[in-house]
Coordinates of C-alpha atoms and ligand atoms in Angstrom, one line a residue:
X1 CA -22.1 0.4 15.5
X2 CA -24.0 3.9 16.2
X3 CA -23.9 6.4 14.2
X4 CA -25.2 9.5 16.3
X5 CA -25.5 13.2 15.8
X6 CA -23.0 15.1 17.2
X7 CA -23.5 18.1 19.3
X8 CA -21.0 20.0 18.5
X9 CA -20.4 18.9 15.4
X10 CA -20.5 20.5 12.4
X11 CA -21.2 17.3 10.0
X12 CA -22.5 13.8 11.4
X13 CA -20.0 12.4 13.9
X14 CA -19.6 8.3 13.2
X15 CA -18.2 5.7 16.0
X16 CA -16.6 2.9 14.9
X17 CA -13.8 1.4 17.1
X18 CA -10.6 0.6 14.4
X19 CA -9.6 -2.3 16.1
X20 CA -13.4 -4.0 16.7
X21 CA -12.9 -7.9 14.9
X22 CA -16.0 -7.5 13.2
X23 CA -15.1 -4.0 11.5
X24 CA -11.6 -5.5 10.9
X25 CA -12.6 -8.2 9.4
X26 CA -15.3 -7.1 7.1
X27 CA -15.2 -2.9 7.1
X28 CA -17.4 -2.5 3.9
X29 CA -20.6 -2.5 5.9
X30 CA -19.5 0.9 7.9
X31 CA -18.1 2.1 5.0
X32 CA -22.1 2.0 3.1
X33 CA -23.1 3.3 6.2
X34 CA -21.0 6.6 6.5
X35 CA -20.9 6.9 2.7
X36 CA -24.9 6.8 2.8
X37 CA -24.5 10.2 5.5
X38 CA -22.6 12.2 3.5
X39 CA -19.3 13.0 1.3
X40 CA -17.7 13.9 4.8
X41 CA -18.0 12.2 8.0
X42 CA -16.3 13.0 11.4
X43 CA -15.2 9.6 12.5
X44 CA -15.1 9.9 16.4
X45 CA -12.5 7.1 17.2
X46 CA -10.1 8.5 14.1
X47 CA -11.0 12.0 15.7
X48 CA -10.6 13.1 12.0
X49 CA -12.9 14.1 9.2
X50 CA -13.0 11.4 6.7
X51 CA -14.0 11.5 2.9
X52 CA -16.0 8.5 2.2
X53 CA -17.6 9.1 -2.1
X54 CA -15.5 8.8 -4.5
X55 CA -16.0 11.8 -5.7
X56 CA -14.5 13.8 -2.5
X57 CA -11.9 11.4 -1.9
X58 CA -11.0 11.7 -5.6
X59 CA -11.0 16.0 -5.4
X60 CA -9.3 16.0 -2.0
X61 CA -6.0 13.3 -3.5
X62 CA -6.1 16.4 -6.2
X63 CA -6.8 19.4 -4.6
X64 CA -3.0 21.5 -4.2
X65 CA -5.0 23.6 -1.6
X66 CA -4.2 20.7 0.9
X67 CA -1.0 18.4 1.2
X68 CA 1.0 16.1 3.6
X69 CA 3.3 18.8 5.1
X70 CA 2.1 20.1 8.8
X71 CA 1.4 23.9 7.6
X72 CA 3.9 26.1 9.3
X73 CA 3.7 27.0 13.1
X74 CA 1.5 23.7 13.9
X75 CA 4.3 21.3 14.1
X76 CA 4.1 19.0 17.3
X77 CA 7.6 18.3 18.7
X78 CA 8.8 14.5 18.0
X79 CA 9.4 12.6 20.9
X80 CA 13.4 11.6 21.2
X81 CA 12.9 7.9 21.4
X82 CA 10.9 8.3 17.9
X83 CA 13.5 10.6 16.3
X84 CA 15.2 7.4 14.4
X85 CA 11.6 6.8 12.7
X86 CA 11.2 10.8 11.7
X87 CA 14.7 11.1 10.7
X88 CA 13.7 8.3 7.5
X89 CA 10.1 10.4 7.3
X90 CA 11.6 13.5 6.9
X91 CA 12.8 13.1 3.5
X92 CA 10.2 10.8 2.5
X93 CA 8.7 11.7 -0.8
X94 CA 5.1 10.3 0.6
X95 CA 5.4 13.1 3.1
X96 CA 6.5 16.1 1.4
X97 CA 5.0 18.9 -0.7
X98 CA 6.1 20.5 -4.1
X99 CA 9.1 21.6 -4.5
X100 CA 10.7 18.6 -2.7
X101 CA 8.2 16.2 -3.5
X102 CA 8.9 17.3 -7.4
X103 CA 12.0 16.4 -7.0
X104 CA 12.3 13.6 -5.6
X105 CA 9.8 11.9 -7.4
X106 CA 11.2 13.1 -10.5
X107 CA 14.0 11.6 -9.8
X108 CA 13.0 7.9 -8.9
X109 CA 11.2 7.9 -12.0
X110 CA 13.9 9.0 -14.0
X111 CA 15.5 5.9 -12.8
X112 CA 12.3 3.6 -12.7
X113 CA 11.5 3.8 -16.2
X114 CA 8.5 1.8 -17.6
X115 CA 11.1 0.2 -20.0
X116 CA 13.0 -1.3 -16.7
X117 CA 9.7 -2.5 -15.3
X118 CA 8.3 -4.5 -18.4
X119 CA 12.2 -6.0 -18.7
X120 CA 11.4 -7.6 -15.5
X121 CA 8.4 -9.7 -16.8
X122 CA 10.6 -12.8 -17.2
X123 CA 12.6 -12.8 -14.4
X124 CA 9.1 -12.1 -12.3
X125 CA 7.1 -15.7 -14.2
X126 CA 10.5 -17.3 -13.6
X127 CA 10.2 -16.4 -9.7
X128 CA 6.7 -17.1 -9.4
X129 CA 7.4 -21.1 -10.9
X130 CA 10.8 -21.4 -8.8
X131 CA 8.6 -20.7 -5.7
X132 CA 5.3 -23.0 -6.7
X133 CA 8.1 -25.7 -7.1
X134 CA 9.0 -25.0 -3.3
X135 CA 5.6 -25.6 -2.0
X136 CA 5.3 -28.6 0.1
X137 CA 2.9 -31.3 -1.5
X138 CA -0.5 -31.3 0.9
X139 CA -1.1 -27.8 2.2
X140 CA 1.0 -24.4 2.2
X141 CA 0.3 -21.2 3.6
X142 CA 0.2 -19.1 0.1
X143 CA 1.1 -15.9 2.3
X144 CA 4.6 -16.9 3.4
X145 CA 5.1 -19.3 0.6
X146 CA 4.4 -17.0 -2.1
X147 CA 2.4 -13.6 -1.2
X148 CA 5.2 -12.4 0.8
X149 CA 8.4 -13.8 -1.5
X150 CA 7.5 -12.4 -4.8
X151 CA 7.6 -8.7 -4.1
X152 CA 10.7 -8.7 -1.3
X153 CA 12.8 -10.4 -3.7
X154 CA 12.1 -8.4 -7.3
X155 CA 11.9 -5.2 -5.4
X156 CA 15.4 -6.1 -3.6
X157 CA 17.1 -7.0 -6.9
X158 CA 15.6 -3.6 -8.8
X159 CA 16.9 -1.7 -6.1
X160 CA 20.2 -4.0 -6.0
X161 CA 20.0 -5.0 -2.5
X162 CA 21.0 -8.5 -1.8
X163 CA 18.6 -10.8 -2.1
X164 CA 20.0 -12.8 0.8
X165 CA 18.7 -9.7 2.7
X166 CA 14.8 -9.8 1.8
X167 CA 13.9 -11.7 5.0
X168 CA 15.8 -8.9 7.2
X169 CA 14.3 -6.0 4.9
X170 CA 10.8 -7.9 5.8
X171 CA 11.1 -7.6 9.3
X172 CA 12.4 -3.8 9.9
X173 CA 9.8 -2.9 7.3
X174 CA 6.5 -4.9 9.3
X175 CA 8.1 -3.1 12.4
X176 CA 8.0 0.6 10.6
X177 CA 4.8 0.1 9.3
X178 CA 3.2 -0.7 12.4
X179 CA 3.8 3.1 13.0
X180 CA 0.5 3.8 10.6
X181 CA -1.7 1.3 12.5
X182 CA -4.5 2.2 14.4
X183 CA -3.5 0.5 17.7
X184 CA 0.0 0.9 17.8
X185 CA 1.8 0.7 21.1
X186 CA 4.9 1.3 22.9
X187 CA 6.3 -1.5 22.4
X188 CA 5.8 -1.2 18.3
X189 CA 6.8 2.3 18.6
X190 CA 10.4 1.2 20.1
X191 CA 10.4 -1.4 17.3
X192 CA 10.1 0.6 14.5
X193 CA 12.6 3.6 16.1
X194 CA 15.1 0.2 16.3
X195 CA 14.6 -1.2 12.8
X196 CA 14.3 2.6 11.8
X197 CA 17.7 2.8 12.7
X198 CA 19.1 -0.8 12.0
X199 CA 17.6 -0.2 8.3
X200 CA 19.0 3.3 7.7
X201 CA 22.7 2.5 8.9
X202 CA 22.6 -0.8 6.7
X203 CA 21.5 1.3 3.3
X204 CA 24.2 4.0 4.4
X205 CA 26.6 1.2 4.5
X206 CA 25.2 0.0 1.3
X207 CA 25.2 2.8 -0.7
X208 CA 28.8 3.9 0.2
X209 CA 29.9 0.2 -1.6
X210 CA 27.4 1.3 -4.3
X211 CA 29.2 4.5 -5.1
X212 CA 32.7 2.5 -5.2
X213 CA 31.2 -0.2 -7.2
X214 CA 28.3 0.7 -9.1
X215 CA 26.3 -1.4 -11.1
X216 CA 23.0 -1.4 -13.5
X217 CA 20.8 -1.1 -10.7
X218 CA 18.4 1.9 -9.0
X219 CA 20.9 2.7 -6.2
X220 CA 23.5 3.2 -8.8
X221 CA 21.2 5.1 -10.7
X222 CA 20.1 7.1 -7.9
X223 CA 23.5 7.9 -7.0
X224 CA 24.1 8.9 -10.3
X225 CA 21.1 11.2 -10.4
X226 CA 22.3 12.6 -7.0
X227 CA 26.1 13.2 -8.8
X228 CA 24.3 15.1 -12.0
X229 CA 24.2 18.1 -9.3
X230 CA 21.0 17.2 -9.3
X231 CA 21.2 17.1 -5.3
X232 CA 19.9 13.8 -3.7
X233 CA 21.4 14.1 -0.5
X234 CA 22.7 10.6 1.0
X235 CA 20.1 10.6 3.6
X236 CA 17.1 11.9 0.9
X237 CA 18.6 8.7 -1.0
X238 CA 18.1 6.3 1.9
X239 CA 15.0 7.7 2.8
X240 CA 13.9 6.8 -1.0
X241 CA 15.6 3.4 -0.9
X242 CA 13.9 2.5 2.4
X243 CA 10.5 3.9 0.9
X244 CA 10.9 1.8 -2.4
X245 CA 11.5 -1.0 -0.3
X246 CA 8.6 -0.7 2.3
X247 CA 6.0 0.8 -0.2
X248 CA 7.6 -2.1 -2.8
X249 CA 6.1 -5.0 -0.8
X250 CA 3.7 -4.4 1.3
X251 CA 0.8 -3.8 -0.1
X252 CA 1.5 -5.7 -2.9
X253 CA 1.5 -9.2 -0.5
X254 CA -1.7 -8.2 0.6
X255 CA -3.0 -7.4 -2.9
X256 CA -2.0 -11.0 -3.9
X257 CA -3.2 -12.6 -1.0
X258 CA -6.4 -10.9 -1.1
X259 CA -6.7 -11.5 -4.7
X260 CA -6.2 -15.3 -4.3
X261 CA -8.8 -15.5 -1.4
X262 CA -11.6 -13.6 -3.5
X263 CA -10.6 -15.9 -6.8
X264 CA -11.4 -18.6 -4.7
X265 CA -14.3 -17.8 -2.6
X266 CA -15.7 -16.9 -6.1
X267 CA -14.4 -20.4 -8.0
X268 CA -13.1 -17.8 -11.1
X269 CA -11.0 -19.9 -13.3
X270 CA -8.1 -17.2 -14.1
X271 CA -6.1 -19.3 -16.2
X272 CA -9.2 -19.5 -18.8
X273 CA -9.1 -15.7 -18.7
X274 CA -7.6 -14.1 -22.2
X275 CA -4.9 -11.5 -21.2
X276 CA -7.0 -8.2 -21.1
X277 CA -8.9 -10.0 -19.0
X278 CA -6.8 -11.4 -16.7
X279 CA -5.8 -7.1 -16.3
X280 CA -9.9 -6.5 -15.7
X281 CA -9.9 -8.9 -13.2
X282 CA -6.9 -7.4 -11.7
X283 CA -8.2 -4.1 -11.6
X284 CA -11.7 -5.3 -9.8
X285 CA -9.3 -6.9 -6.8
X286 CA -7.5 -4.1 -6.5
X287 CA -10.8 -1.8 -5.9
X288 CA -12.8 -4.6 -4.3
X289 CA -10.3 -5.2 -1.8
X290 CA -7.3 -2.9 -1.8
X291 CA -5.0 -3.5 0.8
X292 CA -4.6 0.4 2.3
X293 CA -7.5 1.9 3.7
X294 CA -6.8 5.3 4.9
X295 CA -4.1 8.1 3.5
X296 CA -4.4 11.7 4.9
X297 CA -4.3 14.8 3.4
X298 CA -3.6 18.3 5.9
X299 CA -5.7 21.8 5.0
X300 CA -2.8 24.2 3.6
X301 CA -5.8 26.5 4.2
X302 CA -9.3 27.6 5.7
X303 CA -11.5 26.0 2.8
X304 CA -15.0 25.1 2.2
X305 CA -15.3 21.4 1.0
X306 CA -18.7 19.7 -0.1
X307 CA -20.6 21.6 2.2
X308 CA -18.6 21.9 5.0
X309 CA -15.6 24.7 6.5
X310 CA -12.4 22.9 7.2
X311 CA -9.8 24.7 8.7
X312 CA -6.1 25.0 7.9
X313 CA -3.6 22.5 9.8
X314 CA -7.5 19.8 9.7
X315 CA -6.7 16.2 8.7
X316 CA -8.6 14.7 6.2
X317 CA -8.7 10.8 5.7
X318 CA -9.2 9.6 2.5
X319 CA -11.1 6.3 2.9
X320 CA -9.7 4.4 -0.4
X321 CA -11.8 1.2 0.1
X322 CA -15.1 3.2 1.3
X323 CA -14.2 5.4 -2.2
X324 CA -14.2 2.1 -4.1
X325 CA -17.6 0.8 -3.2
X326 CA -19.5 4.2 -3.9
X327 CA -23.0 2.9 -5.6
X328 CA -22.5 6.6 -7.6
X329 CA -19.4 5.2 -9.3
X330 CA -19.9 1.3 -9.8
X331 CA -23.2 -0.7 -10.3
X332 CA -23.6 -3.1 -7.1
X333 CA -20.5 -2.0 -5.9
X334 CA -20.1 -5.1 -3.1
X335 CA -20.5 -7.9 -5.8
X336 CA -17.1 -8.8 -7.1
X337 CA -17.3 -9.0 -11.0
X338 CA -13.9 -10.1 -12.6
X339 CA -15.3 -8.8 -16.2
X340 CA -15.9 -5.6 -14.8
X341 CA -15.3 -2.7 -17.3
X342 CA -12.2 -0.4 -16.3
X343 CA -13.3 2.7 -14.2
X344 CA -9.7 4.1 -12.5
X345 CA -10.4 3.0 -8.7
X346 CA -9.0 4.6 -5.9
X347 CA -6.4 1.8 -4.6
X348 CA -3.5 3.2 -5.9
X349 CA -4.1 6.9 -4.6
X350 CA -4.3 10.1 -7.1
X351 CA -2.7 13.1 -7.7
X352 CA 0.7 13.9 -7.7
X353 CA 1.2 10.8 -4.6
X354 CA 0.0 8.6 -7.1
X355 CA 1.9 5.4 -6.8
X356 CA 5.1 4.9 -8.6
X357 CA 5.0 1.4 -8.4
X358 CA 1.5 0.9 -9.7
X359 CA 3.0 -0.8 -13.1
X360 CA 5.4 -3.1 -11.2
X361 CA 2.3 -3.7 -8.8
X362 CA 0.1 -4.5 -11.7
X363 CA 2.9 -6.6 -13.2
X364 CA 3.3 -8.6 -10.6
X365 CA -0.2 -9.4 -9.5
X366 CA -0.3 -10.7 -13.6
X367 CA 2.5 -13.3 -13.2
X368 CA 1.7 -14.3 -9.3
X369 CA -2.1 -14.8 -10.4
X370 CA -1.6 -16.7 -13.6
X371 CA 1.4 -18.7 -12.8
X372 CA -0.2 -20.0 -10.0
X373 CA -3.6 -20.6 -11.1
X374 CA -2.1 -22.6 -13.9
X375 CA 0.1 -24.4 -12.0
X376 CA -2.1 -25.5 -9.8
X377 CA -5.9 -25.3 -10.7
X378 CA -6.8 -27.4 -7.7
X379 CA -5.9 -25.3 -4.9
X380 CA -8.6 -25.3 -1.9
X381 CA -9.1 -22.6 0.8
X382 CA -8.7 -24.5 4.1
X383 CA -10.9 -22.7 6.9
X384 CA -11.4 -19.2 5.7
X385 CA -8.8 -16.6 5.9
X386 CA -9.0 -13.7 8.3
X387 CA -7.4 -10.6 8.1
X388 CA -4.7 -9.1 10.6
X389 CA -6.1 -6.9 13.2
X390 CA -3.7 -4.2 11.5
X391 CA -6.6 -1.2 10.1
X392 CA -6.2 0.4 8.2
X393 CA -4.0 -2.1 6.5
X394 CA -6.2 -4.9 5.2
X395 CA -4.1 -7.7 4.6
X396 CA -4.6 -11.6 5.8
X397 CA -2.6 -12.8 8.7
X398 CA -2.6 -16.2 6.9
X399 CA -3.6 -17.9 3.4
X400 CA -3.6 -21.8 3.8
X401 CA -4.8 -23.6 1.0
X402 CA -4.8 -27.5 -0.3
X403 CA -2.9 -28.3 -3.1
X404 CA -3.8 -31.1 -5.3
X405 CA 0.0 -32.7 -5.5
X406 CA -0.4 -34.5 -8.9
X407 CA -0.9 -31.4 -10.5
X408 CA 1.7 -29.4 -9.2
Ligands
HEM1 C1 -0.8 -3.3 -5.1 C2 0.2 -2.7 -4.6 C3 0.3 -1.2 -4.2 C4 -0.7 -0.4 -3.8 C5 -2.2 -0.8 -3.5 C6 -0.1 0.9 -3.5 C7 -0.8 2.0 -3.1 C8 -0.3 3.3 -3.0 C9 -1.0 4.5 -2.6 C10 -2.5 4.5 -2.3 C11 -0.2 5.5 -2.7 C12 -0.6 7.0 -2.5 C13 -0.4 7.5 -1.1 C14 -0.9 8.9 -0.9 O1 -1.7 9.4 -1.8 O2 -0.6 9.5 0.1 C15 1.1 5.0 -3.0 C16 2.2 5.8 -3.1 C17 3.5 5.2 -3.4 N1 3.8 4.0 -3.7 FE1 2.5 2.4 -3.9 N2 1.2 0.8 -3.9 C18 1.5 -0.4 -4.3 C19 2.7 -0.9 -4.7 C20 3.9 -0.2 -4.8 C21 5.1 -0.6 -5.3 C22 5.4 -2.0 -5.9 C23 6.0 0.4 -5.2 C24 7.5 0.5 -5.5 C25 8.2 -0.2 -6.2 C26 5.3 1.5 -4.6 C27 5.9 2.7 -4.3 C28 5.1 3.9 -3.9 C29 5.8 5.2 -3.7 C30 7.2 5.5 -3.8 C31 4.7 6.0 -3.3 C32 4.8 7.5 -3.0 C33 4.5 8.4 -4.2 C34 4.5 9.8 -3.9 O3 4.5 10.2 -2.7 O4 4.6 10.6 -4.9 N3 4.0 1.1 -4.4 N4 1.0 3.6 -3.2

């Protein structure tokens, strides 16, 4: 890695190639690196400026002066092949700035309520025990096995999709996503404009049976919400089911695959943990290895910002995980400690895109972690785990382990 001056720069210009196996696999060394040069860092291969302390990435999630909307006049016209992809962005809460963020996000949590969330507690330590009891005796790949079930499913029964349908909402949501990766390619691109369009005609078929037949679930009350006058359009409404379900999973599969890997690597017994700890411990996984790296903020404005002029229309990367090892924030910030007092880390963004699902999230990494360490205390990493070349998700391709069969 070099880290030179640039000429024409106006802060220090990093290079670090996104898809290099050795950043991929371990980032956190760059990440001390830029943070060490400043609060903002032009990162050459990104060709963006990137906040690294966690301070600035903290201001810039909160600062109304910038936003996700391309200001006005600097829109870049969307190629037709990837219209099906935009289309679904277009009324994506995660993309939009007050007023229709505001709205939309007051509405799903009108209908996500904190009460419907903790009801799900049961049904989610019922679902973590009916899939241990699936696992093969010998060894099992915790990632499809487990990491992967557990959110598709509860997330597809909140919403009221069939859960018959959660391999199917898996793969068009792994093919949208690879939009956000560093090295996406053509052939990704046509993949995500297909299942962009596959997923969006099956939830406009769906919701059309919901609106005949509702039931006591969030498309029904979405639809509802919508019929209050309060105007959710059908396509805002399956933009905001497809979101729920993308944003639902994913990074929660990689939270609880990355969370197994360090409670192993480490030997931390979680099922001797007391509940509040069992949340601490949760809370140091989630900043020592979140599973989303990067989210970008756009100048509404000329501004000055520690130090330096960005102008208006600029992108601004927030590095979460570079954010969550800041020395200025957490005391030897690349040691994982499980008893870790609370500090509120980055992983779940801030400001007004801070997750919805962060409860759900939270409650699920209880059960998955819990139920499983309990279940099976004897679990052993076979090889060790290496994450997909996918930056800036950072999420492992696989997660075998050996279980201990008599104590299954
Ligand atoms: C460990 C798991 C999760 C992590 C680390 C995570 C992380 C994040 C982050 C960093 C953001 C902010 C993006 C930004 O500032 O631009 C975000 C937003 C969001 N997340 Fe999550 N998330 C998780 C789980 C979930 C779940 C389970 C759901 C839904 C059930 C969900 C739904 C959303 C939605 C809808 C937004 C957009 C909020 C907005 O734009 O106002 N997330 N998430």
């Amino acid at each position: 890695m070099t880290i030179p001056f640039g000429e024409n720069c106006q802060m220090q210009c990093v290079n670090q190639s996104p898809t290099d196996p050795t950043f991929v696999q371990n980032p956190y060394p760059f990440y001390d690196s830029i943070r060490a040069l400043g609060d903002l860092v032009f990162w050459n291969d990104y060709d963006m400026v990137c906040a690294t302390s966690y301070d600035a990435v903290n201001a810039i999630l909160r600062d109304r002066r910038l936003g996700r909307e391309i200001p006005a006049g600097m829109q870049q016209p969307i190629p037709e092949r990837l219209a099906p992809f935009y289309a679904i962005e277009a009324h994506s809460m995660l993309e939009l700035d007050p007023p229709r963020h505001t709205r939309l996000r007051s509405l799903v949590l009108r209908a996500f309520t904190s009460r419907r969330i903790k009801e799900l507690a049961p049904e989610i330590e019922t679902l973590c025990h009916e899939l241990i009891d699936k696992f093969p005796g010998g060894e099992v790949d915790l990632l499809t096995a487990y990491a992967q079930k557990l959110p598709v499913i509860i997330i597809a029964r909140l919403l009221g999709v069939p859960e018959k349908m959660s391999d199917q909402l898996l793969t068009w949501s792994n093919a949208m996503v690879t939009m956000y990766q560093a090295r996406r390619t053509r052939t990704d691109e046509d993949a995500a404009a297909k299942a962009s369009t596959e997923f969006s005609d099956f939830m406009r078929g769906y919701i059309a049976q919901r609106r005949k037949a509702p039931a006591d679930d969030l498309i029904t009350h979405l639809i509802a919400a919508e019929e209050d006058g309060e105007k959710l359009s059908t396509d805002e409404l399956i933009t905001t089911c497809i979101l729920l379900l993308n944003a639902g999973h994913e990074a929660t599969v990689h939270t609880i695959g990355n969370g197994i890997k360090i409670l192993l690597e480490h030997r931390i017994p979680i099922v001797t943990l007391s509940p509040d700890s069992i949340d601490t411990t949760i809370e140091e996984i989630l900043r020592f290895d979140p599973p989303l790296h990067v989210f970008t903020r756009i100048a509404h404005e000329d501004m000055d910002l520690f130090g330096h002029t960005v102008k208006r229309g600029q992108s601004i990367a927030c590095l979460l995980a570079c954010a969550n090892h800041d020395p200025v924030a957490y005391n030897h910030p690349n040691s994982f400690h499980p008893n870790r007092s609370i500090k509120a880390n980055t992983s779940f963004g801030g400001g007004l895109h801070f997750c919805v699902g962060a409860p759900l999230a939270r409650l699920e990494l209880r059960f998955a972690l819990s139920t499983l360490f309990s279940r099976c205390p004897n679990l052993r990493l076979i090889g060790s785990p290496q994450y997909a070349n996918l930056y800036h998700f950072h999420g492992l391709e696989t997660l075998r382990v050996e279980i201990d069969p008599s104590t299954n």
